[in-house]
Each structure stands twice: as structure tokens, then as C-alpha cells.
Short mmCIF file of C-alpha atoms in Angstrom, two decimals:
data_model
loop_
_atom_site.label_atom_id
_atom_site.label_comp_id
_atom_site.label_asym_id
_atom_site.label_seq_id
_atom_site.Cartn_x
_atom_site.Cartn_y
_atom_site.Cartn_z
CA UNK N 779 162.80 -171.15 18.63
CA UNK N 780 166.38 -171.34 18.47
CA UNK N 781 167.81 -172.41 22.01
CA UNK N 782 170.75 -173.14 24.04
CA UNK N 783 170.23 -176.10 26.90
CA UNK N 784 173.25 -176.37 29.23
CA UNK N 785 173.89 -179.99 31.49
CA UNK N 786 176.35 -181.66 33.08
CA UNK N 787 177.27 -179.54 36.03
CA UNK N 788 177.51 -181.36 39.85
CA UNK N 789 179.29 -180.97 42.20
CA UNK N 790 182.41 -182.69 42.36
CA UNK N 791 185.80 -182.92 44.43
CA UNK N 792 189.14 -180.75 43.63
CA UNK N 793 191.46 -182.80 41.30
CA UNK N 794 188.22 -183.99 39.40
CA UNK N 795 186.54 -183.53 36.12
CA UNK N 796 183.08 -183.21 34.74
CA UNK N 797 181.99 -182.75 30.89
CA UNK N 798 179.63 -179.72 30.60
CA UNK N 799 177.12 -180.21 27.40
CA UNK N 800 174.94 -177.35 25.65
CA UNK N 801 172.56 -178.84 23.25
CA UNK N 802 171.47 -176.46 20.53
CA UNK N 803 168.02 -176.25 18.47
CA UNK N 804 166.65 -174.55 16.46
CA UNK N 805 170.23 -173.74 14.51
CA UNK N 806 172.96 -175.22 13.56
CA UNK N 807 175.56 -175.08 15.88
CA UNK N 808 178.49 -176.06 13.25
CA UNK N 809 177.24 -172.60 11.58
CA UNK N 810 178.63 -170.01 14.07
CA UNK N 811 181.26 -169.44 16.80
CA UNK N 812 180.70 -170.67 20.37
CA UNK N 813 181.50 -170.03 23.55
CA UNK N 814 181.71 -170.61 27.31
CA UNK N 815 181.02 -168.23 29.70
CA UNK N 816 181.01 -168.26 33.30
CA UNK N 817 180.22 -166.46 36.53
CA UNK N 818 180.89 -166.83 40.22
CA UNK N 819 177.33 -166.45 42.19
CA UNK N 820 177.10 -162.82 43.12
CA UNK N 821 180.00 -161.75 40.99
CA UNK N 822 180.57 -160.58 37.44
CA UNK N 823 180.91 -162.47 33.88
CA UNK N 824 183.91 -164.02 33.16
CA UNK N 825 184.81 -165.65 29.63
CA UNK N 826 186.73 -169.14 29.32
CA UNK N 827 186.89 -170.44 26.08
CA UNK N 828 185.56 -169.56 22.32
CA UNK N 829 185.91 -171.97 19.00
CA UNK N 830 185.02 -170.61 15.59
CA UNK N 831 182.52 -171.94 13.38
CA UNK N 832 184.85 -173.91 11.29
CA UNK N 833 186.51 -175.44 14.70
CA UNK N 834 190.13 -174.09 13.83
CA UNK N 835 190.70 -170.79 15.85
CA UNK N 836 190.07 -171.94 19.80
CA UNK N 837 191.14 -170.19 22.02
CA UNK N 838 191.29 -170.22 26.57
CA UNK N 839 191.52 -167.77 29.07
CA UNK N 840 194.42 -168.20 30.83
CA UNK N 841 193.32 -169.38 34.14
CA UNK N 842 191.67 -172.20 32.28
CA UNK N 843 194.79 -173.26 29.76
CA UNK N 844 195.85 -176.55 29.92
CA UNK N 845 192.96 -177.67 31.68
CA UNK N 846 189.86 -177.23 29.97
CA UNK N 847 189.06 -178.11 26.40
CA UNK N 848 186.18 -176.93 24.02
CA UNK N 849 184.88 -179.08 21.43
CA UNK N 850 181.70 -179.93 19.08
CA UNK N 851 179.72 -182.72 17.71
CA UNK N 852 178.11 -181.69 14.89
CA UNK N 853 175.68 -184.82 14.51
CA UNK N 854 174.73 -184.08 17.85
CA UNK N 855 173.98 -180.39 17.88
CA UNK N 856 176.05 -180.26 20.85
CA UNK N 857 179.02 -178.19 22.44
CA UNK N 858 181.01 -179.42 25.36
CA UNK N 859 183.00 -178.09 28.09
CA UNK N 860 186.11 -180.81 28.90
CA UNK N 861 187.23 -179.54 32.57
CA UNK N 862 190.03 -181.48 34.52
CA UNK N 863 191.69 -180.99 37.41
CA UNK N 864 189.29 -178.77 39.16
CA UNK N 865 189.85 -176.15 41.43
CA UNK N 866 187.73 -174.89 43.94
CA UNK N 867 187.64 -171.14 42.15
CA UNK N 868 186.07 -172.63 39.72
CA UNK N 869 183.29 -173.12 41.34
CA UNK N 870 180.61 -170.78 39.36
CA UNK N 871 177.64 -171.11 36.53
CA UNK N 872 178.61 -172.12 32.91
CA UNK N 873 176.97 -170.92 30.18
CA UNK N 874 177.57 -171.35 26.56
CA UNK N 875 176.64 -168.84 24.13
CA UNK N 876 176.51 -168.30 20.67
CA UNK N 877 178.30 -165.93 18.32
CA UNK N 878 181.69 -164.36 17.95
CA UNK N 879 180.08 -161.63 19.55
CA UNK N 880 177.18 -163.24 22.10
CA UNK N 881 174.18 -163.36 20.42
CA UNK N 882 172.34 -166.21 22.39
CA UNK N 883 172.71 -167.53 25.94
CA UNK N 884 171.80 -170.45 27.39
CA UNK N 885 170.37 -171.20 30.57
CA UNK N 886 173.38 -172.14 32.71
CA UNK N 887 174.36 -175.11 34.70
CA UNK N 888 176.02 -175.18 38.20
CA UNK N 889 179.53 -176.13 38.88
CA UNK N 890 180.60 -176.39 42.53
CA UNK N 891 184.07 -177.93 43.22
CA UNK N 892 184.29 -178.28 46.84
CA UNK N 893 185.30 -181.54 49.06
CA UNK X 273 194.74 -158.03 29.16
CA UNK X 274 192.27 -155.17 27.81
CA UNK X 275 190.41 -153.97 30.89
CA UNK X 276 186.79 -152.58 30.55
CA UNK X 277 186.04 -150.01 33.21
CA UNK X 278 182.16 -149.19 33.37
CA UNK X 279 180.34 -146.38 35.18
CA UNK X 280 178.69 -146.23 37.78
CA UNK X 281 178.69 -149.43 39.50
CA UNK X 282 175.34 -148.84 40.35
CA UNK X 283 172.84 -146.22 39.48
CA UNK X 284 169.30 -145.32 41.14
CA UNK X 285 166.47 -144.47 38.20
CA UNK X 286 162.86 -144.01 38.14
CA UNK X 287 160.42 -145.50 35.26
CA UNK X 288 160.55 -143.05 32.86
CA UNK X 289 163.99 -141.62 33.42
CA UNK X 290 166.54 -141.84 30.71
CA UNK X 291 169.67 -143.63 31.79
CA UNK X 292 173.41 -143.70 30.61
CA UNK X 293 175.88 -146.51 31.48
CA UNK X 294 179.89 -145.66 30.43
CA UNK X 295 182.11 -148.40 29.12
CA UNK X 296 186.00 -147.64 28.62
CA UNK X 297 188.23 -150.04 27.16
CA UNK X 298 192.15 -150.00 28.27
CA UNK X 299 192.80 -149.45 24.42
CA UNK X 300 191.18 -149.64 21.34
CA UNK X 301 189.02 -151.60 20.28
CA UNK X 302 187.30 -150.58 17.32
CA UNK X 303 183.63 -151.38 17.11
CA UNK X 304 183.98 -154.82 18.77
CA UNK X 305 181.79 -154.21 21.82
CA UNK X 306 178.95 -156.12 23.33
CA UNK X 307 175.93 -154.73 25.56
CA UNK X 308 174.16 -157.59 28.16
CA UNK X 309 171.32 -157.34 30.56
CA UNK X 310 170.85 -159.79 33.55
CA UNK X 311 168.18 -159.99 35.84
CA UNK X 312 168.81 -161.23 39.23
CA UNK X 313 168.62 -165.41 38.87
CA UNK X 314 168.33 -165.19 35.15
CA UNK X 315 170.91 -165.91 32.29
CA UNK X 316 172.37 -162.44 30.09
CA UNK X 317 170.48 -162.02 27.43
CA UNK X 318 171.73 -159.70 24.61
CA UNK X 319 170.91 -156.59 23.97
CA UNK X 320 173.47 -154.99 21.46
CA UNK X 321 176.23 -155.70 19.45
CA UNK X 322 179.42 -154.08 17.12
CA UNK X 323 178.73 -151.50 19.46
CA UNK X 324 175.76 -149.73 18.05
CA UNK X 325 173.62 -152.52 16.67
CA UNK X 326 170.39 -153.81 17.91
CA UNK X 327 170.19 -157.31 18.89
CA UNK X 328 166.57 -158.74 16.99
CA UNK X 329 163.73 -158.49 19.74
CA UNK X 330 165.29 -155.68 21.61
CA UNK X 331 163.13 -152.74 22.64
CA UNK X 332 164.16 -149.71 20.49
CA UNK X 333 164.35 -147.43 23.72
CA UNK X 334 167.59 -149.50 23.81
CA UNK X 335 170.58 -147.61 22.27
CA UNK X 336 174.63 -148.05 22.14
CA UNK X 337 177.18 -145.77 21.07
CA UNK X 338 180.92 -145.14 20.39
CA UNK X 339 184.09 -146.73 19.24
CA UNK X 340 187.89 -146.80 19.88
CA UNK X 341 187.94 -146.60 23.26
CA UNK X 342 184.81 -145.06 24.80
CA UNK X 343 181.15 -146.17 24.56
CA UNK X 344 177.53 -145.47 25.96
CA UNK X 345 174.50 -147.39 26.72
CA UNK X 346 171.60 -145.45 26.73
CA UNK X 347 168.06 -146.36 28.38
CA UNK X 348 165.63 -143.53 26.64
CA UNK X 349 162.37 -144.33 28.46
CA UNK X 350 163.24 -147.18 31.50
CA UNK X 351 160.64 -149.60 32.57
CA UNK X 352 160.20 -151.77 34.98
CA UNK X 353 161.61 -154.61 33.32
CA UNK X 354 165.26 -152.78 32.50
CA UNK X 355 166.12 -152.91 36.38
CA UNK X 356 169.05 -155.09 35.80
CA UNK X 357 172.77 -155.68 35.97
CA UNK X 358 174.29 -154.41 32.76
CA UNK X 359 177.84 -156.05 31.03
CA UNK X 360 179.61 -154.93 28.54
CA UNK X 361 182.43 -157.15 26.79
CA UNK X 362 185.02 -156.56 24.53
CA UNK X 363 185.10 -159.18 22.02
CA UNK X 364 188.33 -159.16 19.55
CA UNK X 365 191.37 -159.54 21.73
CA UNK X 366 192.14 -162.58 23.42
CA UNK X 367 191.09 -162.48 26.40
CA UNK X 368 187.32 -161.57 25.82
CA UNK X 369 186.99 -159.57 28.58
CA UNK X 370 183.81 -158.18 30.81
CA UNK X 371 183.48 -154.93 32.48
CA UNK X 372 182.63 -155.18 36.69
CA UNK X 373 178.71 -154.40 36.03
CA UNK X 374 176.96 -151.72 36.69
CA UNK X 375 173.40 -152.55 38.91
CA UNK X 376 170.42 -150.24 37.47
CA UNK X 377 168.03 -150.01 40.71
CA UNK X 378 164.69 -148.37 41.09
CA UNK X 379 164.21 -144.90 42.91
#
């Protein structure tokens, strides 16, 4: 079954950082485009950050520019989430997903930034 | 920015009924347009794709429409299971962007 399995979310102070994972299975990750989504409790879907397949076109929305960075190990299976200096709005569930257009979703993790 | 404007925000249905959600896009976007369904507590899951296209797994009574600027989801049948939050994205312009939702409730 293929499979997207989000971790690393916490709560954690403004100014801070955390390093969101998403551990895929049952496909290989290096094969397709990938993406973070995320979404305020309550609220709507908002996208952050996609890479392509071959890890050359990346791109950010703008409120997370500068601070956020995307990346893959492809031994690992694994996508990451880089955030730094944290803000409290962005406080919300991450979720990567898979696909130039989303084709898979995984499961979410919490991020609360809040002191 | 590309904004996606979906209608209604929120629609009351009865099992059985057939439903249509509206998605505009601020300008075109060709074919590049996503359909999600989320359940309250639950992660989106997929449901179409290039605007028309089944995602594999998705009930047939499922159906998506249109290109350029205007689009449609259609529900032919619902069931109990389709009352949901419904997204659609645009997905070829930086920045991806979302429409606002649009809550299917029951009758």
C-alpha cells in the first residue's frame, strides 16, 4: 500500500525551528513531485512548498520564503520540511503529498508555535 | 496570485440527490485543476485530477468538468459518506492555490 507518514511536529516557541519528516512506502519518493501542504484548524488548505521529482524546480509560497526549506533523502524514502524562525500563524497541520498535482496525502502532523 | 472562488460555501443535500460544486479561477488555467474531499478530522484525500480525470479508487458517481477558467464537480447519486468539505486547487502557477471550501451537509 503506498503511504505517506508525517512526524516531527511539537509545539515549540516563536523564533524556533522544528524539521517536519514524511516517510514514504510503498513508492519511490525520488520518482514524483512532492509537496507540503498545510491548514489552520477550522480553516481552509493552504500550499507551502513543492520540489519536482528530479529536485531542481522548488518552489515557496511567499509567506514561507526565506524561511522554510524542502528537501529529500532518497536512501531514506523521506521528505522534510526545514522551518526556522517560527511564527505564531504558522501554527496549523502539515501534510505532505504526492504529485505535481496531489495524488496522495499523508496523515498530517501538528505544528503549534505559541510561547 | 490566481484566486479560486468556489460555490456555495456550503450546500444542504439529501442521499440520493445529485450535487454541483462551482470552481472559478481568476484566469486561465487550462486543465490544471485538482478536486479534494475532507472529512471532518481526516486528511484530503483525492478525488480528481487535470480537471476531468478520476483519481484510481474513486467512486464513478464522482465527476469533474471544465477548463480555462470555469469548472464543476458533480456528485450524481450522494451517499452518506460524500458529506464532506470539498477543495479545489489550481496547480500550474506559482502559488498553488486552494479555493475557500465549500461544506456538503445532510438535509
Amino acid at each position: 500500500e503506498e503511504q505517506l507518514v508525517e512526524s516531527g511536529g511539537g509545539l515549540v516557541q516563536p523564533g524556533g525551528s522544528l524539521r517536519l519528516s514524511c516517510v514514504a512506502s510503498g513508492f519511490t519518493l525520488s520518482s514524483y513531485w512532492m509537496q507540503w501542504v498545510r491548514q489552520v484548524p477550522g480553516k481552509g488548505l493552504v500550499w507551502v512548498s513543492r520540489m519536482s521529482s528530479d529536485g531542481r524546480n522548488i518552489a515557496y509560497a511567499e509567506s514561507v520564503k526565506g524561511r522554510f526549506t524542502i528537501s529529500r533523502d532518497n536512501d531514506k524514502n523521506t521528505l522534510y520540511l526545514q522551518m526556522n524562525s517560527l511564527r505564531v500563524e504558522d501554527t496549523a497541520v502539515y501534510y505532505c503529498a504526492r504529485g505535481y498535482g496531489i495524488a496522495l496525502w499523508g496523515q498530517g502532523t501538528l505544528v503549534t508555535v505559541s510561547s | 496570485d490566481i484566486q479560486m472562488t468556489q460555490s456555495p460555501s456550503s450546500l444542504s443535500a439529501s442521499v440520493g440527490d445529485r450535487v454541483t460544486i462551482t470552481c472559478r479561477a481568476s484566469q486561465d488555467i487550462s486543465n490544471y485543476l485538482a478536486w479534494f474531499q475532507q472529512r471532518p478530522g481526516k486528511a484530503p484525500k483525492s478525488l480528481i485530477y487535470v480537471a476531468s480525470s478520476l483519481q484510481s479508487g474513486v467512486p464513478s458517481r464522482f465527476s469533474g468538468s471544465g477548463s480555462g477558467t470555469d469548472f464543476t464537480l458533480t456528485i450524481s447519486s450522494l451517499q452518506p459518506e460524500d458529506f464532506a468539505t470539498y477543495y479545489c486547487q489550481q496547480y500550474n502557477n506559482y502559488p498553488l492555490t486552494f479555493g475557500q471550501g465549500t461544506r456538503l451537509e445532510i438535509k
